[in-house]
Short mmCIF file of C-alpha atoms in Angstrom, two decimals:
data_model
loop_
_atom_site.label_atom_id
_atom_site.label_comp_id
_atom_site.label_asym_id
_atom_site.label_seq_id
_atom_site.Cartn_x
_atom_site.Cartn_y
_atom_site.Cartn_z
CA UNK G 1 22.95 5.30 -35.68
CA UNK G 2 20.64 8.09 -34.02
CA UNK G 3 17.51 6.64 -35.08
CA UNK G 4 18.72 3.15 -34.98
CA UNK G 5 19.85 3.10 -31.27
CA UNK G 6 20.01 6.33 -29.42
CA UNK G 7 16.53 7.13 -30.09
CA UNK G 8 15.24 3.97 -28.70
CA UNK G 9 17.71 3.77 -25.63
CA UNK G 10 16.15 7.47 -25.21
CA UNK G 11 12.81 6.64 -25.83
CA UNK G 12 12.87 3.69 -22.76
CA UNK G 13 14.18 6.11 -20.65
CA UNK G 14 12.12 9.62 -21.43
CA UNK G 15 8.59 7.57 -21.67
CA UNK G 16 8.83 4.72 -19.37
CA UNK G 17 11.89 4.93 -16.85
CA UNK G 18 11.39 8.37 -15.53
CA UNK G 19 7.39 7.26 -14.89
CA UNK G 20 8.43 4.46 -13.07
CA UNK G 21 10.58 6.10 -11.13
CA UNK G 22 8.28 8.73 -9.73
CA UNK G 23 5.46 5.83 -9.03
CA UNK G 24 8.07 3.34 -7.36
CA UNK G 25 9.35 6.40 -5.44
CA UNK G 26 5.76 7.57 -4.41
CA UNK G 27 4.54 4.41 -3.11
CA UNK G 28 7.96 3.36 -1.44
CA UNK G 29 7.70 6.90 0.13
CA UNK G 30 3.88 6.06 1.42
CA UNK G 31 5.27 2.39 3.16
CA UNK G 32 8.33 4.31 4.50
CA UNK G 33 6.41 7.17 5.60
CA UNK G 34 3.00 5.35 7.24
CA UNK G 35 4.43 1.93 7.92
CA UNK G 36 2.21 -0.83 8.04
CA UNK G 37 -1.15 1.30 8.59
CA UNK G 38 -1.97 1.22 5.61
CA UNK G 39 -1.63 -2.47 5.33
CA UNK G 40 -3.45 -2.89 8.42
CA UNK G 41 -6.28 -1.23 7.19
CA UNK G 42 -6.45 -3.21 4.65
CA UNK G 43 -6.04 -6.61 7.07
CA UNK G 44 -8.67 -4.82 9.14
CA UNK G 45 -11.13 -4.51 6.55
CA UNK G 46 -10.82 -7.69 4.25
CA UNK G 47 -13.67 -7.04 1.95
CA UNK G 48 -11.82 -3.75 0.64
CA UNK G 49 -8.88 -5.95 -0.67
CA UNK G 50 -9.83 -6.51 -4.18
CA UNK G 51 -11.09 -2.80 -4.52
CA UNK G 52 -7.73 -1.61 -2.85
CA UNK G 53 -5.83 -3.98 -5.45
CA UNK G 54 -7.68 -3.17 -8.74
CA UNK G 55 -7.07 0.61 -7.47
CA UNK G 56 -2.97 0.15 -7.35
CA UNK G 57 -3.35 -2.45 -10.06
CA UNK G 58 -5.02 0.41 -12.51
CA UNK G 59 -2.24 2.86 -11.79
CA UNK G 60 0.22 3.46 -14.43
CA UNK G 61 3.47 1.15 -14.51
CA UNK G 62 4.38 -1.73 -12.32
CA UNK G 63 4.62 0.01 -9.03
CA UNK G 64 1.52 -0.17 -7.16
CA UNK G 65 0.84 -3.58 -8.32
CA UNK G 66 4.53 -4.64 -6.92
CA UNK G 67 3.59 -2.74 -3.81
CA UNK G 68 0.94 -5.89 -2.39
CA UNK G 69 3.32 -8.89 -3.66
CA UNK G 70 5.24 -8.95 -0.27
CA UNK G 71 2.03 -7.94 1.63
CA UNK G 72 0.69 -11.12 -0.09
CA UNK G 73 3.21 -13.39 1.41
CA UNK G 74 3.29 -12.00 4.70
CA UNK G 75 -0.36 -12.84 4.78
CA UNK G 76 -1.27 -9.36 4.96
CA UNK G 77 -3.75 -9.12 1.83
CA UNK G 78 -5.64 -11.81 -0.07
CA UNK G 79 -4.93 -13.80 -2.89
CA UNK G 80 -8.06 -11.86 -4.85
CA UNK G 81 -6.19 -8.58 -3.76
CA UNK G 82 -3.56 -9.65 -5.86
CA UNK G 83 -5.34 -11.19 -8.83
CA UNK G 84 -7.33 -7.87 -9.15
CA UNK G 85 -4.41 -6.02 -9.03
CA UNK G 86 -2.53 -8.51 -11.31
CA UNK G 87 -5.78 -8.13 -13.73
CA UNK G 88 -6.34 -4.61 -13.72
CA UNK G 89 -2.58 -3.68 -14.26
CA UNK G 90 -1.26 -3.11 -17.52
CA UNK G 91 2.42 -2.52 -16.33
CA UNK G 92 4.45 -0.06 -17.93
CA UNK G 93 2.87 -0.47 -21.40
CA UNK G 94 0.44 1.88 -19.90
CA UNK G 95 2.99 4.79 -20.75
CA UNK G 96 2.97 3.54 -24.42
CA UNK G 97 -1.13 4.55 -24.60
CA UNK G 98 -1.18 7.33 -22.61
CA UNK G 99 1.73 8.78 -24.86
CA UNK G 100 -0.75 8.00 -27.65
CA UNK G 101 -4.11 9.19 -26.57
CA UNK G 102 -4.81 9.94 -22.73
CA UNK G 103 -8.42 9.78 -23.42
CA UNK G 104 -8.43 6.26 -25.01
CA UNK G 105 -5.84 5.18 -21.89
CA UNK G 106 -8.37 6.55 -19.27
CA UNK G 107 -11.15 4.40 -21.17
CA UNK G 108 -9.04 1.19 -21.18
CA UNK G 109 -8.07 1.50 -17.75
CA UNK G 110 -11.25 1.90 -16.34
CA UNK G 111 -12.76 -1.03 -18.15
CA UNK G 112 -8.83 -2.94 -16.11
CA UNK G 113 -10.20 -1.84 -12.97
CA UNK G 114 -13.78 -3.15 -13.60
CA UNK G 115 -12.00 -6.45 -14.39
CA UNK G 116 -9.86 -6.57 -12.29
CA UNK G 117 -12.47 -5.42 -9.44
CA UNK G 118 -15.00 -8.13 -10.59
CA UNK G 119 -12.14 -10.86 -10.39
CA UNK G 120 -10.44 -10.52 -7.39
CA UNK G 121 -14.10 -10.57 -5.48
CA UNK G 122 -14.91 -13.63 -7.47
CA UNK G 123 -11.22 -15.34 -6.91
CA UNK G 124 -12.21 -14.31 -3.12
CA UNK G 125 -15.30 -15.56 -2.38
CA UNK G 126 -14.31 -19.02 -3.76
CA UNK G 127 -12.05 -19.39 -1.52
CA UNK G 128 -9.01 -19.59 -4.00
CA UNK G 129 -5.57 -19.26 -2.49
CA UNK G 130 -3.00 -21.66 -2.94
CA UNK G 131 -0.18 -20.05 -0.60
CA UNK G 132 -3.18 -20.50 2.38
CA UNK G 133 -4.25 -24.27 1.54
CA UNK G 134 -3.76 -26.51 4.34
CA UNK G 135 -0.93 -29.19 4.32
CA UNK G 136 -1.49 -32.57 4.35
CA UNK G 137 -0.81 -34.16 8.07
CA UNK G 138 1.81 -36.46 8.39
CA UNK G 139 2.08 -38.91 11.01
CA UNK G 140 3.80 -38.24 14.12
CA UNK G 141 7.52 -39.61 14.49
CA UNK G 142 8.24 -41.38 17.54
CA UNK G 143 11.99 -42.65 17.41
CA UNK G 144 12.57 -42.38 14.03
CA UNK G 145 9.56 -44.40 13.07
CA UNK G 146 6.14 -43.40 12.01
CA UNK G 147 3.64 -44.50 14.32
CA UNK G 148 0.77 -46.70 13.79
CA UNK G 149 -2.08 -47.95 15.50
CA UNK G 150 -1.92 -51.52 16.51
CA UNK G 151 -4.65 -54.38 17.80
CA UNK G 152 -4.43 -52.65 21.14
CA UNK G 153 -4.92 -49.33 20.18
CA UNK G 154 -3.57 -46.20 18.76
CA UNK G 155 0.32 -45.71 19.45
CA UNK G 156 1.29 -43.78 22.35
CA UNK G 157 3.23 -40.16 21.20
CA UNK G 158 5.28 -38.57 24.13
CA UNK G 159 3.03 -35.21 25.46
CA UNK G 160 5.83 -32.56 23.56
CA UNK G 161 5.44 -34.39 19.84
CA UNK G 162 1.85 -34.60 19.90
CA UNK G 163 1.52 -31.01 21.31
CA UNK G 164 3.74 -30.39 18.30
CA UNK G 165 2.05 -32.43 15.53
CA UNK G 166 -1.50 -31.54 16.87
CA UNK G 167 -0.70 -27.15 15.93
CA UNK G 168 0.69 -26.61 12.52
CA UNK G 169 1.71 -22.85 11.61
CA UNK G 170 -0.53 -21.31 11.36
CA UNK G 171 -1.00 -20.11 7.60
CA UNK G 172 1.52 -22.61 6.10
CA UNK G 173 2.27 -21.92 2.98
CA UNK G 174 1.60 -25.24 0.68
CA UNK G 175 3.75 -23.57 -2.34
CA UNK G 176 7.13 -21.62 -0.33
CA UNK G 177 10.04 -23.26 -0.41
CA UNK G 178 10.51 -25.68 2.76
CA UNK G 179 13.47 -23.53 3.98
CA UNK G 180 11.08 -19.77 3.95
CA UNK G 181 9.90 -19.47 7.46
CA UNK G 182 6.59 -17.61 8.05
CA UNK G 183 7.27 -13.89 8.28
CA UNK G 184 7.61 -12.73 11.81
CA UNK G 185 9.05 -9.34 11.19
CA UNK G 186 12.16 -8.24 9.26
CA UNK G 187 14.73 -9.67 12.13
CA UNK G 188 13.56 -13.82 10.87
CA UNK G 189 14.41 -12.64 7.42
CA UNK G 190 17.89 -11.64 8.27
CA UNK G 191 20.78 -12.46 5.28
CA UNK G 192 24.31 -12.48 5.02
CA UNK G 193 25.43 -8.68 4.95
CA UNK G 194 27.53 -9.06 1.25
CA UNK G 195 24.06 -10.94 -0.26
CA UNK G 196 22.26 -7.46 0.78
CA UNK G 197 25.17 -5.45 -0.58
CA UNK G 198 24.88 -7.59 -3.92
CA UNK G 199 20.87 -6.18 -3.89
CA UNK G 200 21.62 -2.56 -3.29
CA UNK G 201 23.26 -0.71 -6.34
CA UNK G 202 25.87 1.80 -5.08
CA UNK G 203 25.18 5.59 -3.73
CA UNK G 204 26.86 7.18 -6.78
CA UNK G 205 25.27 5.05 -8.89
CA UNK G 206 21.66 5.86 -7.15
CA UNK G 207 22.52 9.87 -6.90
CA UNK G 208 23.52 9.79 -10.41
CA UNK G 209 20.02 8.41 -11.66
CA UNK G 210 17.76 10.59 -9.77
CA UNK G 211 19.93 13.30 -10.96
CA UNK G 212 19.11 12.71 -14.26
CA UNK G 213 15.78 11.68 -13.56
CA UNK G 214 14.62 14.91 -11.91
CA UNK G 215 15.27 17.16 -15.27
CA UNK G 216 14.38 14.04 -17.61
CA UNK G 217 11.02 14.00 -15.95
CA UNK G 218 10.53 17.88 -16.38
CA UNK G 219 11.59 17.66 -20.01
CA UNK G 220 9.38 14.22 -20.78
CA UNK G 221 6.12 15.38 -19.53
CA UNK G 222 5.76 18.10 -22.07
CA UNK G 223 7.58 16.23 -25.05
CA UNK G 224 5.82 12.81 -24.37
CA UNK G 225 2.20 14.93 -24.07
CA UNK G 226 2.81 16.52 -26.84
CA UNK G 227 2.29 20.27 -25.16
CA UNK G 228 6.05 21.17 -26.48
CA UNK G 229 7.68 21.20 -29.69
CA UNK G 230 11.04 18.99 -29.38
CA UNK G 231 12.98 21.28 -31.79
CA UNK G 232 12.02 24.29 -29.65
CA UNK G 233 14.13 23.02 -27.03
CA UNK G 234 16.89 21.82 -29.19
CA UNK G 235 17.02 25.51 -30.45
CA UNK G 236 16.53 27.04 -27.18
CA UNK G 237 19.84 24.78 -25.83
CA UNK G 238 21.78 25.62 -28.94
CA UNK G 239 21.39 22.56 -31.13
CA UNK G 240 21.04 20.25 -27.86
CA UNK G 241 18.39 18.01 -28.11
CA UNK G 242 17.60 17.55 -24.14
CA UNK G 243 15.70 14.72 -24.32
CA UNK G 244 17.94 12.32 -26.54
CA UNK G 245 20.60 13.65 -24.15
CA UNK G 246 18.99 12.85 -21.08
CA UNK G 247 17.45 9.86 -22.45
CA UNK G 248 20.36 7.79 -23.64
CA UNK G 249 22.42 9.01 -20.26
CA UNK G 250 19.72 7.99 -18.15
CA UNK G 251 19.25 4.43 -19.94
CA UNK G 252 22.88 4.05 -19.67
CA UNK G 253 22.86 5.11 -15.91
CA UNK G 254 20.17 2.53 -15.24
CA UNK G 255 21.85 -0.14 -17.08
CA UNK G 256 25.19 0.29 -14.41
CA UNK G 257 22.57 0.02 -11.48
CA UNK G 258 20.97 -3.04 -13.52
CA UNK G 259 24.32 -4.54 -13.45
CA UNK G 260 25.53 -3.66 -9.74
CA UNK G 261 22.38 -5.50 -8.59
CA UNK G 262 23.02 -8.28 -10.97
CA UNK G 263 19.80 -8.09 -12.45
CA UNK G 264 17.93 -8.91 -9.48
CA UNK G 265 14.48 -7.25 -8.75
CA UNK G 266 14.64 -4.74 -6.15
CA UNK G 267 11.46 -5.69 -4.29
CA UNK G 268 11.78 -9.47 -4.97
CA UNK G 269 12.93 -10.19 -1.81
CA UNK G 270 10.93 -9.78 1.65
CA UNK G 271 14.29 -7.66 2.86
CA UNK G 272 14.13 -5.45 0.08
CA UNK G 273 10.29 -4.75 0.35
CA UNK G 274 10.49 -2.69 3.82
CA UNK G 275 12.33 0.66 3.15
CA UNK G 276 13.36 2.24 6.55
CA UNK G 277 14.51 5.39 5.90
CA UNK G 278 14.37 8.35 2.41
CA UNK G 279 17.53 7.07 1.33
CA UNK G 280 16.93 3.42 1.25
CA UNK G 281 13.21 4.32 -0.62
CA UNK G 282 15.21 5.98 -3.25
CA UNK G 283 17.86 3.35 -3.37
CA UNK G 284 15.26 0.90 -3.98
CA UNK G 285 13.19 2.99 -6.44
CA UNK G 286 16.01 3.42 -8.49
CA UNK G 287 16.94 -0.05 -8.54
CA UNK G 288 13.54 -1.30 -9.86
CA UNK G 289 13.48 1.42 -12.19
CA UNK G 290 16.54 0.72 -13.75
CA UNK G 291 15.46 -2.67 -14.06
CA UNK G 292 12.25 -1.86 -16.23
CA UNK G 293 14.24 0.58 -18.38
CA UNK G 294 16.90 -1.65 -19.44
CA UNK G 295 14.53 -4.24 -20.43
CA UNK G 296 12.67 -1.26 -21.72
CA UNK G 297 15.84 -0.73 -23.81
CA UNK G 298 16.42 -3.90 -25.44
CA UNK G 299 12.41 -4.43 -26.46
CA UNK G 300 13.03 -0.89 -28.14
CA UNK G 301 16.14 -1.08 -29.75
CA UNK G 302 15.66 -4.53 -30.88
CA UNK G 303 11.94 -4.38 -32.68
CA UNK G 304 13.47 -1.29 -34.25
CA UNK G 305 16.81 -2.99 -35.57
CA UNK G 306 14.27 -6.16 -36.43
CA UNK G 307 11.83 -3.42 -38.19
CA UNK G 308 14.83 -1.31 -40.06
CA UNK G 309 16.41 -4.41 -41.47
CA UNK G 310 13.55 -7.13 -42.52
CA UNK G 311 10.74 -4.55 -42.77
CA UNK G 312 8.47 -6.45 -40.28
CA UNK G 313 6.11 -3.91 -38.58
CA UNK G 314 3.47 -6.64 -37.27
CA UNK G 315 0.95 -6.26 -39.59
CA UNK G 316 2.00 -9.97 -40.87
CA UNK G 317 0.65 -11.25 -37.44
CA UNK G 318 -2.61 -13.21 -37.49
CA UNK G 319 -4.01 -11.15 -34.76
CA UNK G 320 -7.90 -10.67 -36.02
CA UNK G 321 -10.79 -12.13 -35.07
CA UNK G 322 -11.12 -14.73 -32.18
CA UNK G 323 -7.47 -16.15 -32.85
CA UNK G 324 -6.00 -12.53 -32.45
CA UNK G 325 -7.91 -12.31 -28.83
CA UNK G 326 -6.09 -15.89 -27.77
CA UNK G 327 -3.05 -14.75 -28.77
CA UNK G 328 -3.41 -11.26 -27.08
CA UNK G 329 -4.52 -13.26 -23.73
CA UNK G 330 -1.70 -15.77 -24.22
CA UNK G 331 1.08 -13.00 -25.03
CA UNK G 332 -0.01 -11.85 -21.63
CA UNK G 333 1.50 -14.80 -19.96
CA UNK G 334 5.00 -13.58 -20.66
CA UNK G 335 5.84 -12.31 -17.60
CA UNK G 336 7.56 -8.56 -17.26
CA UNK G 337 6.86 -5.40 -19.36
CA UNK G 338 9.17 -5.91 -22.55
CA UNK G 339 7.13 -8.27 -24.63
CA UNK G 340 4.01 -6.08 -23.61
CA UNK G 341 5.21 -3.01 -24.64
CA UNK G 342 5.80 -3.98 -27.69
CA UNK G 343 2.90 -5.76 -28.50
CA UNK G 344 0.79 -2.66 -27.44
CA UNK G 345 2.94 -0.43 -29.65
CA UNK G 346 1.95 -2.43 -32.52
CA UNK G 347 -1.72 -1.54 -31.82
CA UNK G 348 -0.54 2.57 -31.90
CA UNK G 349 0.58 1.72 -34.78
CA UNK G 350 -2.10 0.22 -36.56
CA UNK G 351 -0.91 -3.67 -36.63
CA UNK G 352 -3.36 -4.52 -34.06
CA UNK G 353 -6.98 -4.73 -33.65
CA UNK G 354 -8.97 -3.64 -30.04
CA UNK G 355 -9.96 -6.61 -29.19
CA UNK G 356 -6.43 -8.09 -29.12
CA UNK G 357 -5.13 -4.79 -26.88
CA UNK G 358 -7.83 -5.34 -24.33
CA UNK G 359 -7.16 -9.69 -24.19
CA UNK G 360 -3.06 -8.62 -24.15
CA UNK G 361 -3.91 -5.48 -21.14
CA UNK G 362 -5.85 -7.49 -19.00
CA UNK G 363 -3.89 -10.70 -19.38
CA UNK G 364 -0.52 -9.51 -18.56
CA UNK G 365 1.04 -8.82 -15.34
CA UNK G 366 3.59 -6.34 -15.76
CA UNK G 367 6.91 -6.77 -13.88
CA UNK G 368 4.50 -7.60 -10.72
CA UNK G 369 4.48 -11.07 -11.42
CA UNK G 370 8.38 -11.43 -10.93
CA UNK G 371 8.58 -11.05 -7.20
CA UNK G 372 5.43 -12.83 -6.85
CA UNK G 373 6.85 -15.68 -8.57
CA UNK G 374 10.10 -15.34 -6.07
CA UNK G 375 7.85 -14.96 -2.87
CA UNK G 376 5.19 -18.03 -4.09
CA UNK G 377 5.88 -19.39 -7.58
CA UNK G 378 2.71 -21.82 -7.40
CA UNK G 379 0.54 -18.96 -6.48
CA UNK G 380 2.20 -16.64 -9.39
CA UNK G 381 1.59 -19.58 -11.50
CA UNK G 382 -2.45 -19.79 -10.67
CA UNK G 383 -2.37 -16.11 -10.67
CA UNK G 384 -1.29 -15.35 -13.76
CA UNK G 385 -3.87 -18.59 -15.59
CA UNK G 386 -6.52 -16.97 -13.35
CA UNK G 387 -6.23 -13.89 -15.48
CA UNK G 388 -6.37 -14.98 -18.61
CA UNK G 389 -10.38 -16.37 -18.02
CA UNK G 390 -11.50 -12.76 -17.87
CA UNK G 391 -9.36 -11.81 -20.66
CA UNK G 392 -10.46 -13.93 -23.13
CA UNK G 393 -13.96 -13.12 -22.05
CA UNK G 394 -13.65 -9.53 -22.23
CA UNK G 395 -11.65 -9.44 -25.23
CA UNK G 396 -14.39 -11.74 -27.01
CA UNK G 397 -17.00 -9.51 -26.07
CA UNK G 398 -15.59 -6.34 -27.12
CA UNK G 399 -14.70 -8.26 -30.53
CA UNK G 400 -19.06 -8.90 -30.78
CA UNK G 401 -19.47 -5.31 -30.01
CA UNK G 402 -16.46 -3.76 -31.62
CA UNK G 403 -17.01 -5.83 -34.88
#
């Protein structure tokens, strides 16, 4: 039962929840604490966008990628912002390699941020951006009916419809739903007061996490690095193991904030993505890290009941060669950080080649894609197609030079 469950519910917890945590929690603390300056830099200076992208992209776990999908829709970064990010993250499946070997994980993510760098300045200077495209005109209504020139000319419009008709939004967005107004600041964006309750898990439920997420983290670092002995500790506590303790209590903690939110994204929602004080940043941090652990959980626990009772360990997979890099690059299409973390433990443990790790890294998008895909599902759509092109390129390449 240890092995089988709690050691899996642990593991999601100990060496991916607790990271996420203190990233989401960093970066919510930078847009609480400086506002929109930073963004403004960023609108300021345009040509830094892919470079500032591939930079939060690169970092490890979902967070800093997450950070520019509301920026994206309020027209504050670029669409090639967001592909490099999208390209150079590797979502939480990060933790899984740098768990393994921090020196291969700092060699695989700088070869993300070249990627994802070289993309998103490519995606930009063609001009790609779907939520930016102009809409088609449509003729101007005068009493119901569309007008239309006749032998004697072109039909008259009353002066308030064609000063209407003749200035569109600017920066309509050809792929948000007809009913999402262009942002104009938090008040436009204003919801019913029991849908925002419905976002926000409860206090308890939020003290409770980073409660257990404070020692967890103090206790992970040194068992997931490998700098402490794990039966030291259990000794020194008197037979306690801390970190199955922690682990399973903090997985199970997350999964009653998963729930309270009703498995809703924490930062899928324009509302959501502007913390304005401490305690709404760690509300919010909490939140999206409770939703990457529990689907942490279930990848866990389920490849190890699926391993325990058929004896599959992915080495049946026809992952070699060319085919294994399309299938890495299409894997990466799954959207969210379960699939991926799985497929990149396969490759610590031997059932993968290279070539197929750096396709599946590059391709995926982590969890950022979700509230991208809430925000502007067409551009979420192109963005996550876009990435595969470099991925399948890359991971070719490194299967001529690997091989």
């Amino acid at each position: 039962m240890t092995e089988l469950v709690l050691r899996p519910l642990a593991d999601a917890f100990m060496q991916v929840g607790v990271y996420v945590a203190v990233m989401v929690a960093f970066f919510g603390w930078l847009r609480w604490r400086y506002g929109d300056r930073i963004t403004d830099g960023l609108t300021s200076r345009p040509r830094l966008g892919p470079l500032v992208g591939a930079l939060l992209g690169v970092s490890p776990g979902c967070g800093g990628a997450i950070v520019l999908m509301p920026l994206y829709a309020r027209g504050k970064v670029s669409f090639g912002t967001v592909v490099a990010a999208l390209a150079a993250t590797m979502g939480d499946s990060s933790w899984v390699v740098l768990a393994w070997n921090p020196g291969f994980a700092l060699r695989l993510h700088a070869l993300l941020f070249a990627v994802g760098l070289v993309t998103g300045y490519v995606v930009d200077a063609l001009g790609i951006d779907p939520a930016r495209a102009p809409r088609r005109r449509r003729p101007a209504l005068v009493g119901g009916a569309a007008a239309a020139p006749s032998a004697a000319g072109p039909a008259r419009v009353p002066a308030g419809v064609a000063a209407a008709s003749a200035s569109p939004p600017a920066a309509a967005s050809a792929d948000a739903a007809p009913s999402t107004p262009q942002y104009a600041g938090p008040p436009q964006y204003a919801r019913p007061a029991r849908l925002l309750a419905a976002l926000r898990p409860p206090v308890p439920g939020t003290t409770a996490f980073w409660g257990l997420t404070t020692p967890a983290f103090l206790v992970s670092v040194p068992v997931v690095f490998q700098l402490v002995d794990p039966a030291a500790l259990t000794g020194a506590l008197g037979g306690v193991d801390p970190y199955l303790a922690l682990g399973v209590l903090g997985t199970l903690t997350a999964g009653l904030i998963f729930a309270a939110g009703r498995g809703r994204l924490a930062d899928d929602t324009l509302e959501t993505a502007q913390s304005r004080s401490i305690r709404q940043t760690l509300r919010h941090s909490a939140h999206e890290a409770s939703f990457v652990t529990v689907w942490v959980a279930v990848a866990y626990v389920g490849w190890q009941v699926l391993t325990v009772t058929t004896g599959f360990d992915g080495s049946q997979l026809a992952v070699t060669g060319l085919l294994g890099v399309l299938v890495g690059a299409a894997i990466g299409l799954v959207p969210g950080c379960a699939v991926q973390i799985v497929f990149t433990g396969l490759y610590v443990s031997g059932g993968l080649p290279l070539p197929t790790l750096v396709a599946n890294a590059i391709s995926q998008d982590g969890d950022a894609l979700i509230p991208l895909a809430a925000l502007r599902r067409h551009s979420a759509a192109l963005a996550t197609v876009i990435t595969t092109v470099p991925a399948a390129v890359v991971g070719a390449a490194v299967l001529v030079l690997h091989g």
